[in-house]
Coordinates of C-alpha atoms in Angstrom, one line a residue:
Chain A
M1 CA -154.2 -66.8 -163.3
S2 CA -155.3 -68.2 -159.9
G3 CA -156.3 -65.0 -158.2
M4 CA -156.7 -64.4 -154.5
D5 CA -157.2 -67.2 -151.9
P6 CA -160.9 -68.0 -152.2
E7 CA -161.6 -68.0 -148.5
L8 CA -160.0 -64.5 -148.0
F9 CA -161.8 -63.3 -151.1
E10 CA -165.2 -64.4 -149.6
Q11 CA -164.3 -62.5 -146.5
F12 CA -163.7 -59.4 -148.6
I13 CA -167.0 -59.8 -150.5
D14 CA -168.7 -60.1 -147.1
Q15 CA -167.1 -56.8 -146.0
L16 CA -167.8 -55.2 -149.3
E17 CA -171.5 -56.2 -149.2
R18 CA -171.8 -54.5 -145.9
Y19 CA -169.9 -51.4 -147.1
V20 CA -172.3 -51.1 -150.0
R21 CA -175.4 -51.6 -147.9
E22 CA -174.4 -49.6 -144.8
R23 CA -172.3 -46.8 -146.3
L24 CA -172.6 -46.4 -150.1
I25 CA -176.4 -46.8 -150.5
P26 CA -177.3 -44.4 -147.7
A27 CA -175.0 -41.8 -149.3
E28 CA -176.5 -42.2 -152.8
R29 CA -178.9 -39.2 -152.6
E30 CA -176.0 -37.0 -151.5
V31 CA -173.9 -38.3 -154.5
I32 CA -176.7 -37.6 -156.9
E33 CA -177.7 -34.2 -155.6
A34 CA -174.1 -32.9 -155.4
D35 CA -173.2 -34.8 -158.6
R36 CA -170.0 -36.0 -156.9
I37 CA -168.8 -38.7 -154.6
P38 CA -167.8 -37.1 -151.3
D39 CA -164.0 -37.1 -151.0
E40 CA -164.0 -39.1 -147.8
I41 CA -165.9 -42.0 -149.6
V42 CA -163.4 -42.0 -152.5
Q43 CA -160.6 -42.2 -149.9
E44 CA -162.4 -45.1 -148.1
M45 CA -162.7 -46.8 -151.4
R46 CA -159.0 -46.4 -151.9
D47 CA -158.3 -47.8 -148.4
M48 CA -160.6 -50.7 -149.2
G49 CA -158.3 -51.6 -152.0
L50 CA -160.8 -51.1 -154.8
F51 CA -158.5 -49.2 -157.2
G52 CA -155.9 -52.0 -157.3
L53 CA -158.1 -55.1 -157.5
T54 CA -156.4 -56.6 -160.6
V55 CA -152.9 -55.3 -160.0
P56 CA -150.6 -58.2 -159.0
E57 CA -149.8 -58.5 -155.3
E58 CA -146.1 -57.8 -155.8
Y59 CA -147.0 -54.4 -157.3
G60 CA -149.3 -53.4 -154.4
G61 CA -152.6 -54.7 -155.6
A62 CA -154.8 -57.7 -154.7
G63 CA -154.1 -59.8 -157.8
L64 CA -157.7 -60.8 -158.3
S65 CA -158.6 -63.2 -161.0
T66 CA -161.1 -62.1 -163.7
S67 CA -164.0 -64.0 -162.0
Q68 CA -163.2 -62.4 -158.6
Y69 CA -162.9 -59.0 -160.1
A70 CA -166.2 -59.4 -161.9
R71 CA -167.9 -60.3 -158.6
V72 CA -166.5 -57.2 -156.9
V73 CA -167.9 -55.1 -159.7
K74 CA -171.3 -56.8 -159.5
T75 CA -171.3 -56.3 -155.7
M76 CA -170.4 -52.6 -156.0
A77 CA -172.9 -52.1 -158.8
Y78 CA -175.7 -52.8 -156.3
A79 CA -175.1 -49.2 -155.3
A80 CA -175.3 -46.1 -157.5
P81 CA -173.2 -46.6 -160.7
A82 CA -170.9 -43.6 -159.9
Y83 CA -169.2 -45.7 -157.2
R84 CA -168.1 -48.3 -159.7
S85 CA -167.2 -45.7 -162.3
I86 CA -164.6 -44.0 -160.2
F87 CA -162.4 -47.1 -160.0
S88 CA -163.5 -49.0 -163.1
I89 CA -161.1 -47.5 -165.6
N90 CA -158.2 -48.3 -163.3
V91 CA -159.1 -52.0 -163.0
G92 CA -161.0 -52.6 -166.2
M93 CA -158.9 -50.8 -168.8
F94 CA -155.7 -49.2 -167.6
N95 CA -154.4 -52.1 -165.5
S96 CA -155.2 -54.6 -168.2
A97 CA -153.6 -52.5 -170.9
I98 CA -150.4 -52.3 -168.8
K99 CA -150.6 -56.1 -168.2
N100 CA -151.2 -56.9 -171.9
G101 CA -148.6 -54.5 -173.2
G102 CA -146.6 -52.7 -170.6
T103 CA -142.8 -53.0 -170.2
E104 CA -141.4 -54.0 -166.8
A105 CA -140.5 -50.4 -166.1
Q106 CA -144.1 -49.2 -166.9
K107 CA -145.5 -51.9 -164.6
A108 CA -143.1 -50.9 -161.8
E109 CA -144.0 -47.2 -162.3
W110 CA -147.7 -47.3 -162.7
W111 CA -149.2 -50.3 -161.0
P112 CA -148.3 -49.2 -157.5
R113 CA -149.6 -45.8 -158.2
V114 CA -153.0 -46.8 -159.6
A115 CA -153.3 -49.5 -156.9
A116 CA -152.9 -46.8 -154.3
G117 CA -155.8 -44.9 -155.8
E118 CA -154.4 -42.5 -158.5
I119 CA -157.3 -42.4 -160.9
A120 CA -156.8 -43.4 -164.6
C121 CA -158.7 -42.5 -167.7
F122 CA -158.6 -44.2 -171.1
G123 CA -158.6 -42.1 -174.3
L124 CA -159.8 -43.9 -177.4
T125 CA -163.0 -42.2 -178.6
E126 CA -162.7 -38.9 -180.5
P127 CA -165.2 -36.3 -181.9
G128 CA -164.9 -38.0 -185.3
S129 CA -164.1 -41.6 -184.4
G130 CA -165.0 -44.3 -181.9
S131 CA -164.6 -48.0 -182.6
D132 CA -163.5 -47.1 -186.2
S133 CA -159.9 -46.3 -185.4
A134 CA -159.0 -45.7 -189.1
A135 CA -160.5 -42.3 -188.7
M136 CA -158.5 -41.5 -185.5
A137 CA -157.2 -37.9 -185.7
T138 CA -155.0 -37.7 -182.6
T139 CA -151.4 -37.9 -183.7
A140 CA -148.1 -38.7 -182.0
R141 CA -145.0 -37.7 -183.9
P142 CA -141.4 -38.2 -182.8
D143 CA -140.0 -35.3 -180.9
P144 CA -137.3 -33.8 -183.2
D145 CA -135.3 -32.8 -180.1
G146 CA -135.1 -36.2 -178.3
N147 CA -136.4 -39.7 -178.1
G148 CA -139.9 -38.7 -177.0
W149 CA -143.2 -37.9 -178.7
I150 CA -145.5 -34.9 -179.3
L151 CA -149.2 -35.6 -179.1
N152 CA -152.0 -33.5 -180.6
G153 CA -155.7 -34.1 -180.7
T154 CA -159.0 -34.3 -178.8
K155 CA -160.5 -37.3 -177.0
R156 CA -164.2 -37.3 -176.3
Y157 CA -166.5 -38.8 -173.6
I158 CA -163.5 -39.8 -171.4
T159 CA -164.8 -41.3 -168.2
N160 CA -163.0 -39.9 -165.0
A161 CA -161.0 -37.4 -167.1
P162 CA -161.8 -34.6 -164.5
H163 CA -160.3 -36.7 -161.7
A164 CA -157.6 -38.6 -163.5
A165 CA -153.9 -38.5 -162.6
V166 CA -152.9 -40.4 -165.7
G167 CA -154.4 -41.2 -169.1
L168 CA -153.8 -44.0 -171.5
I169 CA -154.1 -42.2 -174.8
M170 CA -154.4 -43.8 -178.2
A171 CA -152.8 -41.8 -181.0
R172 CA -151.8 -42.5 -184.6
T173 CA -148.1 -42.9 -185.3
E174 CA -148.6 -43.4 -189.0
K175 CA -150.4 -41.1 -191.5
E176 CA -152.0 -44.0 -193.5
A177 CA -154.4 -46.4 -191.9
L178 CA -152.6 -49.8 -191.7
P179 CA -154.0 -53.3 -191.5
K180 CA -154.8 -54.5 -188.0
N181 CA -154.8 -50.8 -186.9
A182 CA -151.0 -50.8 -186.8
H183 CA -151.1 -47.0 -187.3
V184 CA -152.3 -46.7 -183.6
S185 CA -150.0 -46.6 -180.6
A186 CA -150.8 -46.1 -176.9
F187 CA -149.2 -43.6 -174.6
I188 CA -149.2 -43.3 -170.9
V189 CA -149.7 -39.6 -170.3
P190 CA -149.7 -38.0 -166.8
M191 CA -152.6 -35.6 -166.8
D192 CA -150.5 -32.7 -165.4
T193 CA -148.2 -32.8 -168.4
P194 CA -148.1 -29.3 -170.0
G195 CA -150.5 -29.1 -173.0
V196 CA -153.1 -31.5 -171.5
T197 CA -156.5 -29.8 -170.8
V198 CA -159.7 -31.4 -169.6
G199 CA -163.0 -29.9 -170.7
S200 CA -165.8 -29.2 -168.4
P201 CA -167.8 -32.3 -167.5
D202 CA -170.6 -33.2 -169.9
H203 CA -174.2 -33.2 -168.7
K204 CA -175.6 -36.7 -168.8
M205 CA -178.9 -38.5 -168.7
G206 CA -178.0 -40.4 -165.6
Q207 CA -175.2 -41.9 -163.5
S208 CA -174.9 -38.7 -161.5
G209 CA -171.6 -38.4 -159.7
S210 CA -169.5 -40.0 -162.4
H211 CA -168.0 -37.6 -164.9
I212 CA -167.0 -37.6 -168.6
A213 CA -165.2 -34.8 -170.4
D214 CA -163.0 -34.0 -173.4
V215 CA -159.3 -34.4 -173.1
I216 CA -157.5 -31.9 -175.3
L217 CA -153.8 -32.5 -176.2
E218 CA -151.9 -29.6 -177.6
D219 CA -148.2 -30.2 -178.3
V220 CA -148.0 -32.6 -175.4
H221 CA -144.4 -33.7 -175.0
V222 CA -143.9 -37.2 -173.5
P223 CA -140.7 -39.1 -173.1
G224 CA -140.0 -42.3 -175.1
E225 CA -140.8 -44.4 -172.0
A226 CA -144.5 -43.2 -172.3
L227 CA -145.0 -45.4 -175.3
L228 CA -146.9 -48.5 -174.0
G229 CA -144.8 -51.6 -174.5
G230 CA -142.0 -49.5 -176.1
E231 CA -143.3 -50.4 -179.6
T232 CA -145.4 -48.4 -182.1
G233 CA -148.3 -50.0 -183.9
K234 CA -149.6 -52.1 -180.9
G235 CA -151.8 -49.6 -179.2
F236 CA -155.1 -50.7 -180.8
V237 CA -154.3 -54.4 -180.1
F238 CA -153.6 -53.6 -176.4
A239 CA -156.7 -51.5 -176.2
M240 CA -158.9 -54.1 -177.7
K241 CA -157.6 -56.8 -175.4
S242 CA -158.4 -54.4 -172.5
L243 CA -161.8 -53.9 -173.9
D244 CA -162.6 -57.6 -173.1
N245 CA -162.1 -56.8 -169.5
G246 CA -164.0 -53.5 -169.8
R247 CA -166.9 -55.4 -171.3
I248 CA -166.9 -57.9 -168.5
S249 CA -166.9 -55.0 -166.1
V250 CA -169.9 -53.3 -167.8
G251 CA -171.8 -56.7 -168.0
A252 CA -171.2 -57.3 -164.3
A253 CA -172.3 -53.7 -163.5
A254 CA -175.5 -54.1 -165.5
T255 CA -176.2 -57.5 -163.8
G256 CA -175.6 -56.0 -160.3
Y257 CA -177.7 -53.0 -161.0
A258 CA -180.6 -55.0 -162.5
R259 CA -180.6 -57.0 -159.2
R260 CA -180.8 -53.8 -157.2
A261 CA -183.7 -52.5 -159.3
L262 CA -185.5 -55.8 -159.1
D263 CA -185.1 -56.0 -155.3
S264 CA -186.5 -52.5 -155.0
A265 CA -189.5 -53.5 -157.2
L266 CA -190.1 -56.6 -155.1
R267 CA -190.2 -54.6 -151.9
Y268 CA -192.5 -52.0 -153.5
A269 CA -194.8 -54.6 -154.9
T270 CA -195.3 -56.2 -151.5
E271 CA -195.9 -52.8 -149.8
R272 CA -198.1 -51.0 -152.4
K273 CA -201.7 -51.9 -152.2
A274 CA -204.4 -51.7 -154.9
F275 CA -207.9 -53.1 -154.7
G276 CA -207.2 -53.8 -151.1
E277 CA -204.2 -56.0 -151.5
P278 CA -200.5 -55.8 -152.3
I279 CA -199.9 -55.5 -156.0
A280 CA -197.4 -58.4 -155.7
N281 CA -200.5 -60.7 -155.5
F282 CA -201.5 -59.8 -159.1
Q283 CA -200.3 -62.3 -161.6
L284 CA -199.3 -59.7 -164.2
I285 CA -197.0 -58.1 -161.6
Q286 CA -195.6 -61.6 -160.8
Q287 CA -194.9 -62.2 -164.4
M288 CA -192.7 -59.1 -164.6
L289 CA -190.9 -60.1 -161.4
A290 CA -190.3 -63.7 -162.6
E291 CA -189.1 -62.6 -166.1
S292 CA -186.7 -60.2 -164.5
E293 CA -185.4 -62.8 -162.0
T294 CA -184.9 -65.3 -164.9
E295 CA -183.0 -62.9 -167.0
I296 CA -180.7 -61.8 -164.2
Y297 CA -180.0 -65.4 -163.4
A298 CA -179.0 -66.0 -167.1
A299 CA -176.7 -63.0 -167.0
E300 CA -175.1 -64.2 -163.7
C301 CA -174.5 -67.6 -165.4
M302 CA -172.9 -66.0 -168.4
M303 CA -170.7 -63.9 -166.1
T304 CA -169.5 -67.0 -164.2
D305 CA -168.8 -68.8 -167.5
V306 CA -167.0 -66.1 -169.4
T307 CA -164.8 -65.1 -166.4
L308 CA -163.8 -68.7 -165.7
R309 CA -162.8 -69.0 -169.3
A310 CA -160.9 -65.8 -169.1
D311 CA -159.1 -67.2 -166.0
R312 CA -158.2 -70.3 -167.9
G313 CA -156.6 -68.2 -170.6
E314 CA -159.2 -68.8 -173.4
N315 CA -159.8 -66.2 -176.0
I316 CA -163.0 -64.7 -174.8
L317 CA -163.5 -61.9 -177.3
R318 CA -166.8 -63.3 -178.6
K319 CA -168.2 -64.4 -175.2
A320 CA -167.2 -61.2 -173.4
A321 CA -169.1 -59.3 -176.1
A322 CA -172.1 -61.6 -175.9
F323 CA -172.2 -61.2 -172.1
K324 CA -172.0 -57.4 -172.3
V325 CA -174.7 -57.3 -175.0
F326 CA -177.1 -59.6 -173.0
A327 CA -176.5 -58.1 -169.6
S328 CA -176.9 -54.5 -170.7
E329 CA -180.0 -55.2 -172.8
M330 CA -181.4 -57.4 -169.9
C331 CA -180.7 -54.6 -167.4
G332 CA -182.6 -52.2 -169.8
R333 CA -185.6 -54.6 -169.8
V334 CA -185.5 -55.0 -166.0
V335 CA -185.4 -51.3 -165.2
D336 CA -188.3 -50.8 -167.6
R337 CA -190.4 -53.4 -165.9
V338 CA -189.4 -51.9 -162.5
V339 CA -190.8 -48.5 -163.6
Q340 CA -193.9 -50.3 -164.7
I341 CA -194.3 -52.1 -161.3
Y342 CA -193.9 -48.8 -159.5
G343 CA -196.7 -47.4 -161.7
G344 CA -197.2 -43.7 -161.3
A345 CA -194.5 -43.5 -158.6
G346 CA -192.1 -45.0 -161.1
Y347 CA -192.2 -41.7 -163.0
L348 CA -191.5 -39.6 -160.0
A349 CA -188.0 -38.4 -159.0
E350 CA -188.7 -39.1 -155.3
Y351 CA -188.6 -42.8 -156.0
D352 CA -185.6 -44.8 -157.2
A353 CA -187.2 -46.4 -160.2
E354 CA -186.8 -43.5 -162.6
R355 CA -183.2 -43.2 -161.6
F356 CA -182.6 -46.9 -162.3
F357 CA -184.2 -46.4 -165.6
R358 CA -182.0 -43.5 -166.6
D359 CA -178.8 -44.9 -165.1
A360 CA -179.1 -48.2 -166.9
R361 CA -179.4 -46.7 -170.4
I362 CA -175.7 -46.1 -170.9
Y363 CA -174.9 -49.8 -170.3
R364 CA -176.1 -50.6 -173.8
I365 CA -173.9 -47.9 -175.3
Y366 CA -170.5 -47.5 -173.7
E367 CA -167.6 -50.0 -174.0
G368 CA -169.0 -50.9 -177.4
T369 CA -172.7 -50.4 -178.4
T370 CA -174.9 -53.5 -178.7
Q371 CA -174.8 -53.0 -182.4
I372 CA -171.0 -52.9 -182.8
L373 CA -170.6 -55.9 -180.6
Q374 CA -173.3 -57.8 -182.5
L375 CA -171.3 -57.1 -185.7
Q376 CA -168.1 -58.4 -184.0
I377 CA -169.8 -61.5 -182.7
A378 CA -171.2 -62.2 -186.2
K379 CA -167.9 -61.4 -187.9
H380 CA -166.2 -64.0 -185.8
M381 CA -168.9 -66.6 -186.3
L382 CA -168.8 -66.2 -190.1
R383 CA -165.0 -66.3 -190.1
D384 CA -164.9 -69.5 -188.0
F385 CA -167.5 -71.0 -190.3
A386 CA -165.6 -70.1 -193.4
A387 CA -162.4 -71.5 -191.9
Q388 CA -164.2 -74.8 -191.3
A389 CA -165.8 -75.0 -194.7
Chain B
M1 CA -150.6 -52.4 -122.5
K2 CA -152.4 -55.3 -124.1
I3 CA -156.1 -55.3 -124.8
L4 CA -158.0 -58.5 -124.9
V5 CA -161.1 -58.5 -127.1
P6 CA -163.4 -61.5 -127.0
V7 CA -165.5 -62.0 -130.1
K8 CA -168.5 -64.3 -130.8
R9 CA -169.7 -65.8 -134.0
V10 CA -173.4 -65.3 -134.2
I11 CA -176.2 -65.3 -136.7
D12 CA -175.8 -62.2 -139.0
Y13 CA -177.8 -59.3 -137.8
N14 CA -179.5 -58.9 -141.2
V15 CA -180.8 -62.5 -141.2
K16 CA -184.4 -63.0 -140.1
P17 CA -184.0 -65.9 -137.6
R18 CA -186.4 -68.9 -138.0
V19 CA -187.3 -71.2 -135.1
K20 CA -186.9 -74.9 -135.8
A21 CA -190.1 -76.7 -136.3
D22 CA -189.6 -78.8 -133.1
G23 CA -189.1 -75.6 -131.0
T24 CA -185.7 -76.7 -129.8
G25 CA -183.9 -73.6 -131.0
V26 CA -183.1 -71.3 -134.0
D27 CA -182.4 -72.9 -137.3
L28 CA -178.8 -72.1 -138.2
A29 CA -178.4 -74.5 -141.2
N30 CA -177.1 -72.5 -144.2
V31 CA -177.6 -69.2 -142.3
K32 CA -175.1 -66.5 -142.7
M33 CA -173.0 -66.0 -139.6
S34 CA -170.9 -62.9 -138.6
M35 CA -169.1 -61.3 -135.7
N36 CA -171.5 -60.1 -133.0
P37 CA -172.0 -56.4 -133.8
F38 CA -171.2 -55.3 -130.2
D39 CA -168.0 -57.2 -130.4
E40 CA -167.1 -55.4 -133.6
I41 CA -167.5 -52.2 -131.7
A42 CA -165.2 -53.7 -129.0
V43 CA -162.5 -54.5 -131.6
E44 CA -162.8 -51.0 -133.1
E45 CA -162.4 -49.4 -129.7
A46 CA -159.3 -51.5 -128.9
L47 CA -157.8 -50.6 -132.3
R48 CA -158.5 -46.9 -131.7
L49 CA -156.8 -47.1 -128.3
R50 CA -153.8 -48.8 -129.9
E51 CA -153.7 -46.1 -132.7
K52 CA -153.8 -43.4 -130.0
G53 CA -150.8 -45.0 -128.3
A54 CA -152.8 -46.1 -125.2
A55 CA -152.3 -49.8 -126.1
T56 CA -149.5 -51.8 -127.7
E57 CA -151.2 -55.0 -128.7
V58 CA -154.8 -56.2 -129.4
I59 CA -155.5 -59.9 -129.0
A60 CA -158.8 -61.3 -130.3
V61 CA -160.3 -64.4 -128.6
S62 CA -163.2 -66.5 -129.6
V63 CA -164.7 -69.5 -127.8
G64 CA -166.7 -71.6 -130.2
P65 CA -166.6 -74.0 -133.2
A66 CA -163.7 -74.3 -135.7
K67 CA -165.8 -71.9 -137.9
A68 CA -165.2 -69.2 -135.4
T69 CA -161.8 -68.9 -137.0
E70 CA -163.5 -66.8 -139.7
T71 CA -164.7 -64.4 -137.0
L72 CA -161.2 -64.1 -135.7
R73 CA -159.8 -63.6 -139.2
T74 CA -162.2 -60.7 -139.5
A75 CA -160.9 -59.2 -136.2
L76 CA -157.3 -59.7 -137.5
A77 CA -158.3 -58.1 -140.8
M78 CA -159.8 -55.1 -139.0
G79 CA -156.3 -54.7 -137.3
A80 CA -156.0 -57.0 -134.3
D81 CA -152.4 -58.3 -133.8
R82 CA -153.1 -61.9 -133.0
A83 CA -155.9 -64.3 -132.2
I84 CA -156.7 -67.2 -130.0
L85 CA -159.5 -69.7 -130.8
V86 CA -160.7 -71.8 -127.9
Q87 CA -162.3 -74.5 -129.9
T88 CA -165.4 -76.3 -128.6
D89 CA -168.6 -77.6 -130.3
D90 CA -170.6 -77.2 -127.1
E91 CA -173.1 -74.5 -126.9
V92 CA -171.1 -72.3 -124.5
E93 CA -172.8 -70.3 -121.7
P94 CA -171.6 -67.0 -120.3
L95 CA -170.1 -68.5 -117.1
A96 CA -167.9 -71.0 -119.1
V97 CA -166.8 -68.3 -121.4
A98 CA -166.0 -66.0 -118.5
K99 CA -163.9 -68.7 -116.8
I100 CA -161.9 -69.3 -120.0
L101 CA -161.4 -65.6 -120.5
K102 CA -160.2 -65.3 -116.9
A103 CA -157.6 -68.0 -117.6
I104 CA -156.5 -66.3 -120.7
A105 CA -156.3 -62.9 -118.9
D106 CA -154.2 -64.6 -116.2
A107 CA -151.8 -65.7 -118.9
E108 CA -151.8 -62.6 -121.0
A109 CA -152.1 -59.9 -118.3
P110 CA -154.1 -57.4 -120.4
G111 CA -154.7 -53.9 -119.1
L112 CA -158.1 -53.9 -120.5
V113 CA -160.6 -56.5 -121.6
I114 CA -163.2 -55.0 -124.0
L115 CA -166.3 -57.1 -124.7
G116 CA -169.6 -56.5 -126.4
K117 CA -172.3 -55.8 -123.8
Q118 CA -174.2 -58.8 -125.1
A119 CA -174.4 -61.2 -128.1
I120 CA -177.3 -60.8 -130.4
D121 CA -178.1 -64.5 -130.4
D122 CA -178.8 -65.2 -126.7
D123 CA -178.8 -61.6 -125.4
S124 CA -177.4 -62.8 -122.1
N125 CA -175.5 -59.6 -121.2
Q126 CA -173.5 -61.5 -118.5
T127 CA -170.1 -62.5 -119.7
G128 CA -168.4 -59.1 -119.0
Q129 CA -169.9 -58.8 -115.6
M130 CA -169.0 -62.5 -114.7
L131 CA -165.5 -62.0 -115.9
A132 CA -165.1 -58.9 -113.7
A133 CA -166.2 -60.8 -110.7
L134 CA -164.0 -63.8 -111.4
M135 CA -161.0 -61.5 -112.0
G136 CA -161.9 -59.3 -109.0
R137 CA -161.4 -56.2 -111.2
P138 CA -163.6 -53.2 -111.8
Q139 CA -166.1 -53.0 -114.7
G140 CA -167.5 -50.3 -116.8
T141 CA -170.5 -51.7 -118.7
F142 CA -172.5 -50.2 -121.6
A143 CA -169.7 -47.9 -122.6
N144 CA -170.5 -44.8 -124.7
E145 CA -167.0 -43.3 -124.4
V146 CA -163.7 -44.8 -123.2
T147 CA -160.6 -42.8 -122.2
V148 CA -157.4 -44.3 -120.9
E149 CA -155.2 -42.0 -118.8
G150 CA -152.2 -43.4 -117.0
D151 CA -153.3 -46.4 -114.9
S152 CA -157.0 -45.7 -115.1
V153 CA -159.8 -45.7 -117.6
T154 CA -162.8 -43.4 -117.6
V155 CA -165.9 -44.9 -119.0
K156 CA -169.1 -43.0 -119.8
R157 CA -171.9 -45.5 -119.4
E158 CA -175.3 -45.5 -121.0
I159 CA -177.9 -45.8 -118.2
D160 CA -181.6 -45.1 -118.1
G161 CA -182.1 -41.4 -118.5
G162 CA -178.6 -40.4 -119.3
L163 CA -174.9 -41.0 -119.0
E164 CA -172.9 -42.0 -115.9
T165 CA -169.2 -41.5 -115.8
V166 CA -167.0 -44.0 -113.8
K167 CA -163.3 -44.0 -113.3
L168 CA -161.7 -47.5 -113.0
S169 CA -158.2 -48.5 -112.1
L170 CA -156.5 -50.8 -114.6
P171 CA -156.7 -53.7 -115.3
A172 CA -160.4 -53.3 -115.9
I173 CA -163.3 -54.8 -117.9
V174 CA -165.3 -52.6 -120.3
T175 CA -168.4 -53.7 -122.2
T176 CA -169.5 -51.8 -125.3
D177 CA -172.8 -50.2 -126.1
L178 CA -174.1 -49.4 -129.6
R179 CA -173.0 -45.7 -129.8
L180 CA -169.4 -46.1 -128.7
N181 CA -168.0 -46.0 -132.2
E182 CA -168.7 -47.1 -135.8
P183 CA -166.5 -50.1 -136.6
R184 CA -164.3 -50.0 -139.7
Y185 CA -164.6 -52.3 -142.6
A186 CA -161.8 -54.8 -143.2
S187 CA -160.1 -53.6 -146.4
L188 CA -158.7 -55.9 -149.1
P189 CA -155.1 -55.1 -148.3
N190 CA -155.7 -55.7 -144.6
I191 CA -157.5 -59.0 -145.2
M192 CA -154.4 -60.1 -147.2
K193 CA -152.1 -59.0 -144.4
A194 CA -154.1 -60.8 -141.8
K195 CA -153.3 -64.1 -143.5
S196 CA -149.9 -64.1 -141.9
K197 CA -151.0 -63.0 -138.4
P198 CA -150.7 -65.6 -135.6
L199 CA -153.8 -67.6 -134.7
D200 CA -153.5 -70.1 -131.9
T201 CA -156.0 -72.9 -131.3
K202 CA -156.6 -74.1 -127.8
S203 CA -159.3 -76.2 -126.1
P204 CA -161.3 -75.4 -122.9
A205 CA -159.4 -78.3 -121.3
D206 CA -156.2 -76.3 -121.8
Y207 CA -157.6 -73.8 -119.3
G208 CA -159.2 -76.5 -117.1
V209 CA -162.7 -75.3 -117.8
D210 CA -165.7 -77.6 -118.2
T211 CA -168.0 -76.1 -120.8
A212 CA -170.9 -78.5 -120.3
P213 CA -174.2 -76.5 -120.3
R214 CA -175.7 -75.6 -116.9
L215 CA -178.9 -74.4 -118.5
K216 CA -181.5 -76.3 -120.4
T217 CA -183.5 -74.7 -123.2
V218 CA -187.1 -75.8 -122.6
K219 CA -188.7 -74.3 -125.7
V220 CA -188.1 -71.6 -128.3
N221 CA -191.1 -69.8 -129.9
E222 CA -191.5 -67.3 -132.7
P223 CA -192.6 -63.9 -131.2
P224 CA -196.3 -63.5 -131.5
V225 CA -197.5 -61.8 -134.7
R226 CA -198.4 -58.2 -134.1
Q227 CA -202.2 -57.8 -134.1
A228 CA -203.8 -55.0 -136.1
G229 CA -204.6 -51.9 -134.0
I230 CA -207.9 -49.9 -134.0
K231 CA -208.5 -46.4 -135.3
V232 CA -210.1 -43.8 -133.1
A233 CA -211.9 -40.7 -134.2
D234 CA -210.7 -38.3 -131.6
V235 CA -209.0 -37.8 -128.2
D236 CA -212.1 -38.4 -126.2
E237 CA -212.7 -41.8 -127.8
L238 CA -209.0 -42.7 -127.3
V239 CA -209.2 -41.8 -123.6
G240 CA -212.5 -43.8 -123.3
K241 CA -210.8 -46.9 -124.9
L242 CA -207.8 -46.5 -122.6
K243 CA -210.1 -46.2 -119.5
A244 CA -212.0 -49.3 -120.6
L245 CA -208.7 -51.2 -120.8
G246 CA -207.9 -49.9 -117.3
I247 CA -204.8 -48.1 -118.6
A248 CA -205.8 -44.5 -118.0

């Protein structure tokens, strides 16, 4: 995949950096206090083309390559995380699932809609299951009166559910757990379908302005065309392939946010005085700055490498997981140091440092926890080793 | 009605300029360059007039190096219909630019030329005024509000101590002040669309204009570093100090 003309893409990044600096960052306090992004900003983001970054040009999107898309995410992540969150499911999960598994009709129907800014959500996690899909309780059974399906179940922690026009819902189409998760299928469900209810948004530690909620499905009838790819048993495979993209998105977001936090600490350290001089003059402060800079640079390099590999069509499962683990853990260390550099002010809500600290915590958890990704990385290492032996 | 919008590629307003060690100018090597902010306001105003139906076509023009194409692409991505690059590597001065713009205006016959009041690199604040003189047309400088009605344009101007309103008959020249509007960002879809918009490249010779500099830069210095002030205990001491300095 070649992506967008590099020169035009740089022009866009230039505009986006300004938009982030001049528009999104000044509106952050408002987003946090109201716990919502003002409607006019969401509309501006639609007009900017952010919801269709990865949708092919002929379907109304920008057709960005993975490396370009990751740079957009990193650029956006310099502002409050809610801004990335509102379009991230469209580009990171929904679009790639349609690309990996969608039929031509599904592409023609949904890509132009999500590219124009209809918000998507992605329903995998449940009250009793997450990455362990064998325990998935949501079911889809054939509609006895037609060629469609009837869905029942509850999805939990679904990002953007309160705003979504469409959801990609994983449901089991077989009673028994099958090898390679072939009991799971994916369905494209418009959120206004009768029987779909969205719970009230959960209260979170951070990332104010982005919302997660339960999606409850009660005898939801969908037509046969709603089955992603037109085939049962492929849902989990499509979902997992999309998760590579989702992990790159979270890694890029963590990298961008770490940079934001470090820039903020750098400014603070040069302004705040102790013992008659800026604290930036103290070597122990400098050590924290330098360690953070070094680690952010490492994550940036990983991002460049893994996304270029993705664009070349390599299987990036292990590297995308490694990037996500490193970038999210790194971001956690950076925001912790940033609070430390801010000192007492770092614990106060008037300053940004404590917000960075709370916001960053989820990066180590969603889109696969550090631990589940470590297990995956190790599993693939051991399997490759066994195959060579 | 056509609107002509000259745009200049300048050092980005977020960059802290550094003077070259030999004092001959500002160091522009590897420095981010962007459209002059006042020119962005000019493009935005032209686009708004077109969107209101007061204009039919917006033409962006830049006089400068080949890299100024990027600046014109930004104007096109914001929404201008076509662009003209008058390519020269000379450091162009306001009079040469005004002469080139006059020649383009003669060829294109725009109803309005909207320019930034000044460029943030040399702060000349001359091109619009010189163009008006060369064209023999009225000017409304430092615009805070622009309204086109029939064959005239009303311009609210920012002047010391308030706003002055002038009514000019078209064709006219308007220069923009900071508070005229907030320029839009070029969106991804529009950047992609701009790819296929026409961009002509010309040279100053095509318009019979000699761009050789008339001015010579003698020396460029960093502004003096601000000295620390003093603290006074009360008003009396303040007045005393001011008197001693001969200010009060």
